Amino acid sequence: MKIAMVGSGYVGLVSGACFADFGHDVVCIDKDEGKIARLREGIMPIYEPGLEALVESNAKAGRLSFTTSLAEGIEGASAIFIAVGTPSRRGDGHADLTFVYEVAREVGQNLAGDAVVVTKSTVPVGTGDEVERIIGDTGTGHRFAVVSNPEFLREGAAIGDFKRPDRIVIGAEDEFGREVMREVYRPLFLNESPILFTSRRTSELIKYAANAFLATKITFINEMADLCEKVGANVQDVARGIGMDNRIGPKFLNAGPGYGGSCFPKDTLALLKTAEDYDSPTRIVEAVVKTNDSRKRAMGRKVLDALGGAEAARGKKAALLGLTFKPNTDDMRDSPSIAIAQTLADAGVAIAAYDPEGMDQARPLMPGVEMCEDPYAAIANADAVVIVTEWDAFRALDLARMKDLAKAPVLIDLRNIYSPDDVRAAGFSYASVGRA
Ligand code: UDX
């Protein structure tokens, strides 16, 4: 089966490479000539474990190719995926659908046969209806159906998530759409991955509801962490204690500096907009967005406290370990590190930082922060070391060496990856999240 993937960003590229790996014939399309030229040479636009090898082997096998021409790319494709960006619109938080609609128009104008058009980009409820209208208005004589098929890929684990999904959600309004999508995902039927067919609007909402629920779960445990600190309890044990209840489940209960990334912040805002448009308030999500926003700065203040308070902190130096919003990605979008660095800089604290993959993206976002070539270079002469992102490389730092290098043995572990006893035994003053 031939599949066209319009948009070769994170979602398009991972999905395209995985479909090709299943044996489909995939063309990835993107307007960015430089990106396509680099992809043809095997150079990835993003960091994602396993992606480069997957692209290389499927391109070599002739199942995966790249083009800037949409007309050429969609020719003969039974399924045409729209996987372009839907950033937050400046000013109001609505998802910006300009790119999605542009692609829909161009697809309609260039259809050369019957095809199913699939929105994989995260789009507000009703977008599929509009895409259908736009394609219909181009006067194409070919049969088409518009289907919603949201992605649930976690950065850093995207290939595994694609190949072994918890579920595949397909929102289709007619049998033609369902039939083509069954064929697209047939390789996963054999894996027994559950496929949920719903209406198109329901499928569009499932994506937002899933992300808003996960963001709520994280924010809930973060608030419990604050309470744990006050009452002298341990948030990790609280998470275990509630997570063992099957109705709650153990995942997404790690307390930390707040969620960031390309999805949760943007999708929760877009959901609030939809709720507002339809006059159906989602107060819980409103509270989650506000609570998470203020948490990031609060984490900066936590570091200031460990430096002796805002006054005493002026002129001191903090080392930030990890800058990306989570490990195994180079993505800095809405990373808590940005607000933390800003809070520290505002208080006159000098900052040195190290991140295994994110420093290039971080540099323009945190001017004045010294980017170092390894964690120990950042730690040298620091008055406090802050673990912001739980990269594996920070899980077994040489505490004795750190103590020698740092000006003061102060460790603030915003991801709770160390045992308080071990760190204190190594002579550090230690603060973490939600552990007395
Ligand atoms: C998320 C969804 O998981 C994925 O299904 C969706 O399609 C895209 O958005 P992603 O943004 O890549 O994926 O990262 P995820 O692993 O979900 O983490 C998001 C944020 O939540 C990170 O900042 C992470 O550090 C934070 N988080 C996650 C916690 O603070 N605690 C947790 O227990 C889990």
CSV table of C-alpha atoms and ligand atoms in Angstrom, one decimal:
chain,number,residue,atom,x,y,z
A,1,MET,CA,0.0,0.0,0.0
A,2,LYS,CA,1.3,3.5,-0.8
A,3,ILE,CA,1.1,6.1,2.0
A,4,ALA,CA,1.9,9.8,1.7
A,5,MET,CA,2.9,11.6,4.8
A,6,VAL,CA,2.6,15.4,4.5
A,7,GLY,CA,4.8,17.1,7.0
A,8,SER,CA,8.2,15.5,8.0
A,9,GLY,CA,8.4,16.8,11.5
A,10,TYR,CA,8.5,14.8,14.6
A,11,VAL,CA,5.2,13.0,14.1
A,12,GLY,CA,5.3,12.6,10.3
A,13,LEU,CA,8.8,11.3,10.2
A,14,VAL,CA,8.4,8.8,13.0
A,15,SER,CA,5.0,7.6,11.6
A,16,GLY,CA,6.3,7.5,8.0
A,17,ALA,CA,9.5,5.5,9.0
A,18,CYS,CA,7.4,3.0,11.1
A,19,PHE,CA,4.8,2.5,8.4
A,20,ALA,CA,7.7,1.8,5.9
A,21,ASP,CA,9.2,-0.6,8.4
A,22,PHE,CA,5.9,-2.5,8.4
A,23,GLY,CA,6.3,-2.9,4.6
A,24,HIS,CA,4.2,0.0,3.3
A,25,ASP,CA,5.6,2.2,0.5
A,26,VAL,CA,5.9,5.6,2.1
A,27,VAL,CA,6.7,9.1,0.8
A,28,CYS,CA,7.4,11.8,3.3
A,29,ILE,CA,6.7,15.3,2.0
A,30,ASP,CA,7.8,18.6,3.4
A,31,LYS,CA,8.0,22.1,2.0
A,32,ASP,CA,11.4,22.7,3.7
A,33,GLU,CA,13.9,21.9,0.9
A,34,GLY,CA,16.8,21.9,3.3
A,35,LYS,CA,15.1,19.3,5.5
A,36,ILE,CA,14.2,17.0,2.6
A,37,ALA,CA,17.8,17.3,1.2
A,38,ARG,CA,19.2,16.4,4.6
A,39,LEU,CA,16.8,13.5,5.1
A,40,ARG,CA,17.8,12.1,1.7
A,41,GLU,CA,21.4,12.1,3.1
A,42,GLY,CA,20.2,10.4,6.3
A,43,ILE,CA,20.5,13.5,8.5
A,44,MET,CA,17.6,13.7,11.0
A,45,PRO,CA,16.0,17.0,11.8
A,46,ILE,CA,15.3,15.9,15.4
A,47,TYR,CA,16.9,13.7,18.0
A,48,GLU,CA,14.9,10.5,18.6
A,49,PRO,CA,16.5,7.2,19.6
A,50,GLY,CA,16.5,4.6,16.8
A,51,LEU,CA,15.0,7.0,14.2
A,52,GLU,CA,18.1,7.5,12.1
A,53,ALA,CA,18.7,3.7,11.7
A,54,LEU,CA,15.0,3.1,10.9
A,55,VAL,CA,15.0,5.8,8.2
A,56,GLU,CA,18.3,4.6,6.8
A,57,SER,CA,17.3,0.9,6.5
A,58,ASN,CA,13.9,1.7,5.0
A,59,ALA,CA,15.2,4.2,2.5
A,60,LYS,CA,17.9,1.7,1.5
A,61,ALA,CA,15.2,-1.0,1.0
A,62,GLY,CA,13.3,1.5,-1.3
A,63,ARG,CA,10.2,1.7,1.0
A,64,LEU,CA,10.8,5.3,2.2
A,65,SER,CA,11.5,8.3,0.1
A,66,PHE,CA,11.4,12.1,0.5
A,67,THR,CA,10.1,14.9,-1.7
A,68,THR,CA,9.1,18.6,-1.6
A,69,SER,CA,6.5,18.1,-4.2
A,70,LEU,CA,3.0,17.3,-2.7
A,71,ALA,CA,1.5,16.5,-6.1
A,72,GLU,CA,4.3,14.0,-6.8
A,73,GLY,CA,4.2,12.5,-3.3
A,74,ILE,CA,0.5,11.8,-3.1
A,75,GLU,CA,0.2,10.3,-6.5
A,76,GLY,CA,-1.1,6.7,-6.2
A,77,ALA,CA,-1.3,7.0,-2.4
A,78,SER,CA,-4.4,5.2,-0.8
A,79,ALA,CA,-3.8,7.1,2.5
A,80,ILE,CA,-2.6,10.7,2.7
A,81,PHE,CA,-1.7,11.7,6.3
A,82,ILE,CA,-1.6,15.3,7.3
A,83,ALA,CA,1.1,15.6,10.0
A,84,VAL,CA,2.0,19.3,9.9
A,85,GLY,CA,2.3,21.5,12.9
A,86,THR,CA,-0.6,23.0,14.8
A,87,PRO,CA,1.2,25.5,17.0
A,88,SER,CA,-0.7,27.6,19.6
A,89,ARG,CA,-2.0,30.7,17.8
A,90,ARG,CA,-0.3,33.8,19.1
A,91,GLY,CA,-2.5,35.7,21.6
A,92,ASP,CA,-5.4,33.3,22.2
A,93,GLY,CA,-4.1,29.7,22.6
A,94,HIS,CA,-6.3,28.3,19.9
A,95,ALA,CA,-4.5,25.7,17.7
A,96,ASP,CA,-3.4,27.4,14.5
A,97,LEU,CA,-4.8,25.4,11.6
A,98,THR,CA,-3.3,27.4,8.8
A,99,PHE,CA,-0.9,24.6,7.7
A,100,VAL,CA,-3.5,21.9,8.0
A,101,TYR,CA,-6.0,23.7,5.8
A,102,GLU,CA,-3.3,24.7,3.3
A,103,VAL,CA,-2.4,21.0,2.9
A,104,ALA,CA,-6.1,20.0,2.6
A,105,ARG,CA,-6.5,22.5,-0.3
A,106,GLU,CA,-3.4,21.3,-2.0
A,107,VAL,CA,-4.3,17.7,-1.6
A,108,GLY,CA,-7.8,18.3,-3.1
A,109,GLN,CA,-6.2,20.1,-6.0
A,110,ASN,CA,-3.8,17.4,-6.7
A,111,LEU,CA,-5.7,14.2,-6.0
A,112,ALA,CA,-5.0,11.7,-8.8
A,113,GLY,CA,-7.1,8.8,-7.5
A,114,ASP,CA,-9.4,7.8,-4.7
A,115,ALA,CA,-7.8,8.3,-1.3
A,116,VAL,CA,-8.4,8.6,2.4
A,117,VAL,CA,-7.0,11.8,4.0
A,118,VAL,CA,-6.0,11.3,7.6
A,119,THR,CA,-5.4,14.0,10.1
A,120,LYS,CA,-2.6,12.9,12.4
A,121,SER,CA,-1.8,16.4,13.6
A,122,THR,CA,-3.5,17.3,16.9
A,123,VAL,CA,-6.5,19.3,15.8
A,124,PRO,CA,-9.6,20.7,17.6
A,125,VAL,CA,-12.9,19.0,17.3
A,126,GLY,CA,-14.6,19.8,14.0
A,127,THR,CA,-11.3,20.2,12.0
A,128,GLY,CA,-12.0,17.0,10.0
A,129,ASP,CA,-15.4,18.5,8.9
A,130,GLU,CA,-13.6,21.6,7.6
A,131,VAL,CA,-10.9,19.6,5.9
A,132,GLU,CA,-13.6,17.6,4.2
A,133,ARG,CA,-15.3,20.8,3.1
A,134,ILE,CA,-12.1,22.3,1.7
A,135,ILE,CA,-11.2,19.2,-0.3
A,136,GLY,CA,-14.8,19.0,-1.6
A,137,ASP,CA,-14.6,22.7,-2.6
A,138,THR,CA,-11.6,22.1,-4.8
A,139,GLY,CA,-14.0,20.2,-7.1
A,140,THR,CA,-11.9,17.0,-7.2
A,141,GLY,CA,-13.7,14.2,-9.1
A,142,HIS,CA,-12.1,11.5,-7.0
A,143,ARG,CA,-13.7,9.7,-4.1
A,144,PHE,CA,-12.2,10.7,-0.8
A,145,ALA,CA,-12.9,10.3,2.9
A,146,VAL,CA,-11.5,12.3,5.8
A,147,VAL,CA,-10.5,10.4,8.9
A,148,SER,CA,-9.0,11.4,12.3
A,149,ASN,CA,-6.2,9.2,13.6
A,150,PRO,CA,-4.4,11.0,16.5
A,151,GLU,CA,-0.9,10.1,17.6
A,152,PHE,CA,0.1,9.1,21.1
A,153,LEU,CA,3.8,9.2,20.7
A,154,ARG,CA,6.1,10.1,23.6
A,155,GLU,CA,9.3,11.8,22.6
A,156,GLY,CA,12.2,9.6,23.3
A,157,ALA,CA,10.0,6.5,23.1
A,158,ALA,CA,8.2,7.3,19.9
A,159,ILE,CA,9.2,4.3,17.8
A,160,GLY,CA,8.2,1.9,20.5
A,161,ASP,CA,4.9,3.7,21.1
A,162,PHE,CA,4.1,3.6,17.4
A,163,LYS,CA,4.9,-0.1,17.0
A,164,ARG,CA,3.4,-1.3,20.2
A,165,PRO,CA,0.6,1.1,20.9
A,166,ASP,CA,-1.8,0.8,23.9
A,167,ARG,CA,-4.5,1.5,21.3
A,168,ILE,CA,-5.1,3.0,17.9
A,169,VAL,CA,-7.9,5.5,17.6
A,170,ILE,CA,-9.6,5.9,14.2
A,171,GLY,CA,-12.5,8.4,13.8
A,172,ALA,CA,-14.2,7.7,10.5
A,173,GLU,CA,-17.6,8.6,9.1
A,174,ASP,CA,-17.9,6.0,6.4
A,175,GLU,CA,-16.9,2.5,5.4
A,176,PHE,CA,-14.4,3.6,2.8
A,177,GLY,CA,-12.4,5.4,5.4
A,178,ARG,CA,-12.6,2.5,7.9
A,179,GLU,CA,-11.6,0.0,5.2
A,180,VAL,CA,-8.4,1.9,4.1
A,181,MET,CA,-7.4,2.5,7.7
A,182,ARG,CA,-7.8,-1.2,8.6
A,183,GLU,CA,-5.4,-1.9,5.7
A,184,VAL,CA,-3.0,0.8,6.9
A,185,TYR,CA,-2.8,-0.7,10.4
A,186,ARG,CA,-3.1,-4.3,9.4
A,187,PRO,CA,0.5,-5.0,10.5
A,188,LEU,CA,-0.6,-4.1,14.0
A,189,PHE,CA,-3.7,-6.2,14.0
A,190,LEU,CA,-1.3,-9.1,14.1
A,191,ASN,CA,0.3,-7.6,17.2
A,192,GLU,CA,-3.2,-7.5,18.7
A,193,SER,CA,-3.0,-3.8,19.2
A,194,PRO,CA,-6.6,-2.7,20.0
A,195,ILE,CA,-8.1,-0.5,17.4
A,196,LEU,CA,-11.0,1.7,18.5
A,197,PHE,CA,-13.3,3.0,15.7
A,198,THR,CA,-15.3,6.1,16.7
A,199,SER,CA,-16.9,9.1,15.0
A,200,ARG,CA,-14.5,11.7,13.7
A,201,ARG,CA,-15.3,14.3,16.3
A,202,THR,CA,-15.0,11.8,19.1
A,203,SER,CA,-11.6,10.8,17.9
A,204,GLU,CA,-10.5,14.4,17.7
A,205,LEU,CA,-11.6,14.9,21.3
A,206,ILE,CA,-10.0,11.7,22.6
A,207,LYS,CA,-6.5,13.1,21.8
A,208,TYR,CA,-7.1,16.3,23.9
A,209,ALA,CA,-8.9,14.4,26.6
A,210,ALA,CA,-6.0,11.9,26.9
A,211,ASN,CA,-3.4,14.6,27.2
A,212,ALA,CA,-5.4,16.8,29.5
A,213,PHE,CA,-6.0,13.8,31.8
A,214,LEU,CA,-2.3,12.9,31.9
A,215,ALA,CA,-1.4,16.6,32.6
A,216,THR,CA,-3.9,16.5,35.4
A,217,LYS,CA,-2.4,13.3,36.9
A,218,ILE,CA,1.0,14.9,36.9
A,219,THR,CA,-0.3,18.2,38.4
A,220,PHE,CA,-2.2,16.3,41.0
A,221,ILE,CA,0.9,14.4,42.2
A,222,ASN,CA,2.9,17.6,42.1
A,223,GLU,CA,0.5,19.3,44.5
A,224,MET,CA,0.6,16.2,46.7
A,225,ALA,CA,4.4,16.6,46.7
A,226,ASP,CA,4.1,20.1,48.0
A,227,LEU,CA,1.7,18.9,50.7
A,228,CYS,CA,4.1,16.0,51.5
A,229,GLU,CA,6.9,18.5,52.2
A,230,LYS,CA,4.7,20.4,54.6
A,231,VAL,CA,3.3,17.4,56.5
A,232,GLY,CA,6.5,15.4,56.5
A,233,ALA,CA,5.3,12.6,54.1
A,234,ASN,CA,7.0,11.0,51.1
A,235,VAL,CA,5.4,11.6,47.7
A,236,GLN,CA,7.0,8.6,46.1
A,237,ASP,CA,5.4,6.3,48.6
A,238,VAL,CA,2.1,8.2,48.2
A,239,ALA,CA,2.3,7.6,44.4
A,240,ARG,CA,3.0,3.9,45.0
A,241,GLY,CA,0.3,3.7,47.5
A,242,ILE,CA,-2.4,5.1,45.3
A,243,GLY,CA,-0.9,3.7,42.0
A,244,MET,CA,-1.4,0.1,43.2
A,245,ASP,CA,-5.1,0.8,43.0
A,246,ASN,CA,-5.9,-0.5,39.5
A,247,ARG,CA,-8.5,2.3,39.1
A,248,ILE,CA,-5.7,4.9,39.5
A,249,GLY,CA,-2.7,3.1,38.0
A,250,PRO,CA,1.0,3.7,38.7
A,251,LYS,CA,2.0,5.7,35.6
A,252,PHE,CA,2.4,9.5,35.3
A,253,LEU,CA,2.7,9.9,39.0
A,254,ASN,CA,6.3,11.1,39.2
A,255,ALA,CA,6.4,14.4,41.0
A,256,GLY,CA,8.7,16.9,39.4
A,257,PRO,CA,9.2,20.5,38.2
A,258,GLY,CA,6.0,20.5,36.1
A,259,TYR,CA,5.2,19.2,32.7
A,260,GLY,CA,6.5,20.8,29.5
A,261,GLY,CA,7.1,19.7,25.9
A,262,SER,CA,5.4,20.1,22.6
A,263,CYS,CA,2.0,18.6,23.6
A,264,PHE,CA,0.7,19.0,27.1
A,265,PRO,CA,1.1,22.8,27.4
A,266,LYS,CA,-0.3,23.4,23.9
A,267,ASP,CA,-3.1,20.8,23.9
A,268,THR,CA,-4.4,21.8,27.4
A,269,LEU,CA,-4.7,25.4,26.2
A,270,ALA,CA,-6.4,24.4,23.0
A,271,LEU,CA,-8.9,22.2,24.9
A,272,LEU,CA,-9.7,25.2,27.1
A,273,LYS,CA,-10.4,27.2,24.0
A,274,THR,CA,-12.7,24.6,22.6
A,275,ALA,CA,-14.5,24.4,26.0
A,276,GLU,CA,-14.9,28.2,25.9
A,277,ASP,CA,-16.2,28.2,22.3
A,278,TYR,CA,-18.8,25.7,23.2
A,279,ASP,CA,-19.6,27.3,26.5
A,280,SER,CA,-18.8,24.1,28.4
A,281,PRO,CA,-16.1,25.1,31.0
A,282,THR,CA,-13.5,22.6,32.0
A,283,ARG,CA,-12.5,24.0,35.3
A,284,ILE,CA,-10.2,21.1,36.2
A,285,VAL,CA,-8.1,21.7,33.1
A,286,GLU,CA,-8.1,25.4,33.8
A,287,ALA,CA,-6.6,24.8,37.3
A,288,VAL,CA,-4.1,22.3,35.9
A,289,VAL,CA,-2.7,24.9,33.4
A,290,LYS,CA,-2.4,27.6,36.0
A,291,THR,CA,-0.9,25.3,38.6
A,292,ASN,CA,1.7,23.9,36.2
A,293,ASP,CA,2.7,27.4,35.0
A,294,SER,CA,3.3,28.7,38.5
A,295,ARG,CA,5.1,25.5,39.5
A,296,LYS,CA,8.0,26.1,37.1
A,297,ARG,CA,8.9,29.5,38.7
A,298,ALA,CA,8.3,28.0,42.2
A,299,MET,CA,11.1,25.4,41.3
A,300,GLY,CA,13.4,28.4,40.7
A,301,ARG,CA,12.5,29.7,44.1
A,302,LYS,CA,13.2,26.3,45.6
A,303,VAL,CA,16.8,26.6,44.3
A,304,LEU,CA,17.1,30.2,45.7
A,305,ASP,CA,16.0,28.8,49.1
A,306,ALA,CA,18.7,26.2,48.9
A,307,LEU,CA,21.2,29.0,48.2
A,308,GLY,CA,20.2,30.7,51.4
A,309,GLY,CA,17.3,32.8,50.1
A,310,ALA,CA,17.0,35.4,47.3
A,311,GLU,CA,19.2,38.0,49.1
A,312,ALA,CA,22.0,35.5,49.8
A,313,ALA,CA,21.8,33.9,46.4
A,314,ARG,CA,22.9,37.1,44.5
A,315,GLY,CA,26.3,36.5,43.0
A,316,LYS,CA,26.3,32.8,43.6
A,317,LYS,CA,26.5,30.1,41.0
A,318,ALA,CA,24.1,27.3,40.2
A,319,ALA,CA,24.8,24.4,37.9
A,320,LEU,CA,21.7,23.1,36.0
A,321,LEU,CA,22.0,19.4,34.9
A,322,GLY,CA,19.4,18.7,32.2
A,323,LEU,CA,17.6,21.4,30.2
A,324,THR,CA,15.2,19.5,27.9
A,325,PHE,CA,11.6,19.0,29.1
A,326,LYS,CA,12.4,15.3,29.6
A,327,PRO,CA,15.2,13.0,28.8
A,328,ASN,CA,16.0,11.4,25.4
A,329,THR,CA,15.0,14.4,23.4
A,330,ASP,CA,16.6,17.7,22.3
A,331,ASP,CA,13.2,19.4,22.7
A,332,MET,CA,13.2,22.6,24.8
A,333,ARG,CA,9.6,23.6,24.2
A,334,ASP,CA,8.0,24.8,27.5
A,335,SER,CA,10.8,23.1,29.5
A,336,PRO,CA,10.7,23.9,33.2
A,337,SER,CA,14.4,24.7,32.9
A,338,ILE,CA,13.6,27.9,31.0
A,339,ALA,CA,11.5,29.4,33.9
A,340,ILE,CA,14.0,28.1,36.5
A,341,ALA,CA,16.9,29.7,34.7
A,342,GLN,CA,14.9,33.0,34.4
A,343,THR,CA,14.1,33.0,38.1
A,344,LEU,CA,17.7,32.4,39.0
A,345,ALA,CA,19.0,35.0,36.5
A,346,ASP,CA,16.5,37.6,37.8
A,347,ALA,CA,17.9,37.0,41.3
A,348,GLY,CA,21.4,37.6,40.1
A,349,VAL,CA,22.6,34.0,40.2
A,350,ALA,CA,25.2,32.9,37.6
A,351,ILE,CA,24.2,29.7,35.8
A,352,ALA,CA,26.3,27.0,34.1
A,353,ALA,CA,24.4,24.1,32.5
A,354,TYR,CA,24.9,20.8,30.8
A,355,ASP,CA,22.4,18.8,28.7
A,356,PRO,CA,23.3,15.7,26.6
A,357,GLU,CA,21.2,16.8,23.6
A,358,GLY,CA,19.4,20.0,24.3
A,359,MET,CA,22.1,22.7,24.5
A,360,ASP,CA,21.9,23.9,20.9
A,361,GLN,CA,18.2,24.5,21.3
A,362,ALA,CA,18.6,25.9,24.8
A,363,ARG,CA,21.2,28.5,24.0
A,364,PRO,CA,18.9,31.1,22.4
A,365,LEU,CA,16.3,30.6,25.1
A,366,MET,CA,18.6,31.2,28.0
A,367,PRO,CA,21.1,33.9,27.0
A,368,GLY,CA,23.7,34.4,29.6
A,369,VAL,CA,23.7,30.7,30.7
A,370,GLU,CA,27.2,29.1,30.2
A,371,MET,CA,26.8,25.8,28.4
A,372,CYS,CA,29.4,23.3,29.5
A,373,GLU,CA,30.8,20.2,27.8
A,374,ASP,CA,30.0,17.8,30.6
A,375,PRO,CA,28.2,17.8,34.0
A,376,TYR,CA,31.4,18.2,36.0
A,377,ALA,CA,32.5,21.3,34.0
A,378,ALA,CA,29.1,22.9,35.0
A,379,ILE,CA,29.5,21.8,38.6
A,380,ALA,CA,32.9,23.4,39.0
A,381,ASN,CA,32.7,26.2,41.6
A,382,ALA,CA,28.9,26.0,41.8
A,383,ASP,CA,27.1,26.9,45.1
A,384,ALA,CA,24.3,24.5,44.2
A,385,VAL,CA,23.8,21.7,41.7
A,386,VAL,CA,20.3,21.3,40.3
A,387,ILE,CA,19.0,18.1,38.5
A,388,VAL,CA,16.3,19.5,36.3
A,389,THR,CA,15.9,16.6,33.8
A,390,GLU,CA,16.4,12.9,34.7
A,391,TRP,CA,18.8,11.9,31.9
A,392,ASP,CA,20.3,8.5,32.7
A,393,ALA,CA,23.8,10.1,32.6
A,394,PHE,CA,22.9,12.0,35.9
A,395,ARG,CA,21.7,8.9,37.8
A,396,ALA,CA,25.1,7.8,39.0
A,397,LEU,CA,27.1,11.0,39.3
A,398,ASP,CA,30.4,10.7,41.1
A,399,LEU,CA,29.3,12.4,44.3
A,400,ALA,CA,32.9,12.6,45.8
A,401,ARG,CA,34.1,14.3,42.6
A,402,MET,CA,31.2,16.7,42.7
A,403,LYS,CA,31.9,17.6,46.2
A,404,ASP,CA,35.5,18.4,45.4
A,405,LEU,CA,34.6,20.5,42.4
A,406,ALA,CA,31.7,22.4,43.8
A,407,LYS,CA,32.1,25.4,46.0
A,408,ALA,CA,29.4,24.1,48.3
A,409,PRO,CA,27.9,20.6,48.5
A,410,VAL,CA,24.3,21.4,47.8
A,411,LEU,CA,22.2,19.2,45.6
A,412,ILE,CA,18.6,20.0,44.5
A,413,ASP,CA,17.1,17.0,42.8
A,414,LEU,CA,13.9,18.1,41.1
A,415,ARG,CA,13.3,14.5,39.7
A,416,ASN,CA,13.9,12.5,42.9
A,417,ILE,CA,16.5,10.3,41.2
A,418,TYR,CA,18.7,10.1,44.3
A,419,SER,CA,18.2,8.5,47.7
A,420,PRO,CA,18.3,11.2,50.3
A,421,ASP,CA,20.3,9.0,52.7
A,422,ASP,CA,23.0,8.3,50.1
A,423,VAL,CA,23.4,11.9,49.1
A,424,ARG,CA,23.5,13.1,52.7
A,425,ALA,CA,26.0,10.3,53.6
A,426,ALA,CA,28.2,11.8,50.8
A,427,GLY,CA,28.2,15.0,52.7
A,428,PHE,CA,25.7,17.0,50.7
A,429,SER,CA,22.8,19.1,51.8
A,430,TYR,CA,20.0,17.7,49.7
A,431,ALA,CA,16.5,18.9,48.6
A,432,SER,CA,14.2,17.0,46.4
A,433,VAL,CA,10.5,17.1,45.5
A,434,GLY,CA,7.9,15.9,48.0
A,435,ARG,CA,10.2,14.1,50.3
A,436,ALA,CA,10.8,15.4,53.8
B,1,UDX,C1,3.0,13.4,25.5
B,1,UDX,C2,2.0,12.2,25.6
B,1,UDX,O1,2.6,11.2,26.6
B,1,UDX,C3,1.9,11.5,24.3
B,1,UDX,O2,1.0,10.4,24.3
B,1,UDX,C4,1.3,12.6,23.4
B,1,UDX,O3,1.0,12.1,22.1
B,1,UDX,C5,2.3,13.7,23.2
B,1,UDX,O4,2.5,14.3,24.5
B,1,UDX,P1,5.6,13.8,25.5
B,1,UDX,O5,5.2,15.3,25.5
B,1,UDX,O6,6.6,13.4,24.5
B,1,UDX,O7,4.3,13.0,25.2
B,1,UDX,O8,6.1,13.5,26.9
B,1,UDX,P2,5.6,12.7,28.2
B,1,UDX,O9,6.5,11.6,28.5
B,1,UDX,O10,4.2,12.5,28.2
B,1,UDX,O11,6.0,13.8,29.3
B,1,UDX,C6,5.4,15.1,29.3
B,1,UDX,C7,5.9,15.9,30.5
B,1,UDX,O12,5.3,15.5,31.7
B,1,UDX,C8,7.4,16.0,30.7
B,1,UDX,O13,7.8,17.3,31.0
B,1,UDX,C9,7.6,15.0,31.8
B,1,UDX,O14,8.8,15.3,32.5
B,1,UDX,C10,6.4,15.3,32.6
B,1,UDX,N1,6.0,14.1,33.5
B,1,UDX,C11,5.6,12.9,32.9
B,1,UDX,C12,6.1,14.2,34.9
B,1,UDX,O15,6.5,15.3,35.4
B,1,UDX,N2,5.8,13.2,35.6
B,1,UDX,C13,5.3,12.0,35.1
B,1,UDX,O16,5.0,11.1,35.9
B,1,UDX,C14,5.3,11.9,33.7
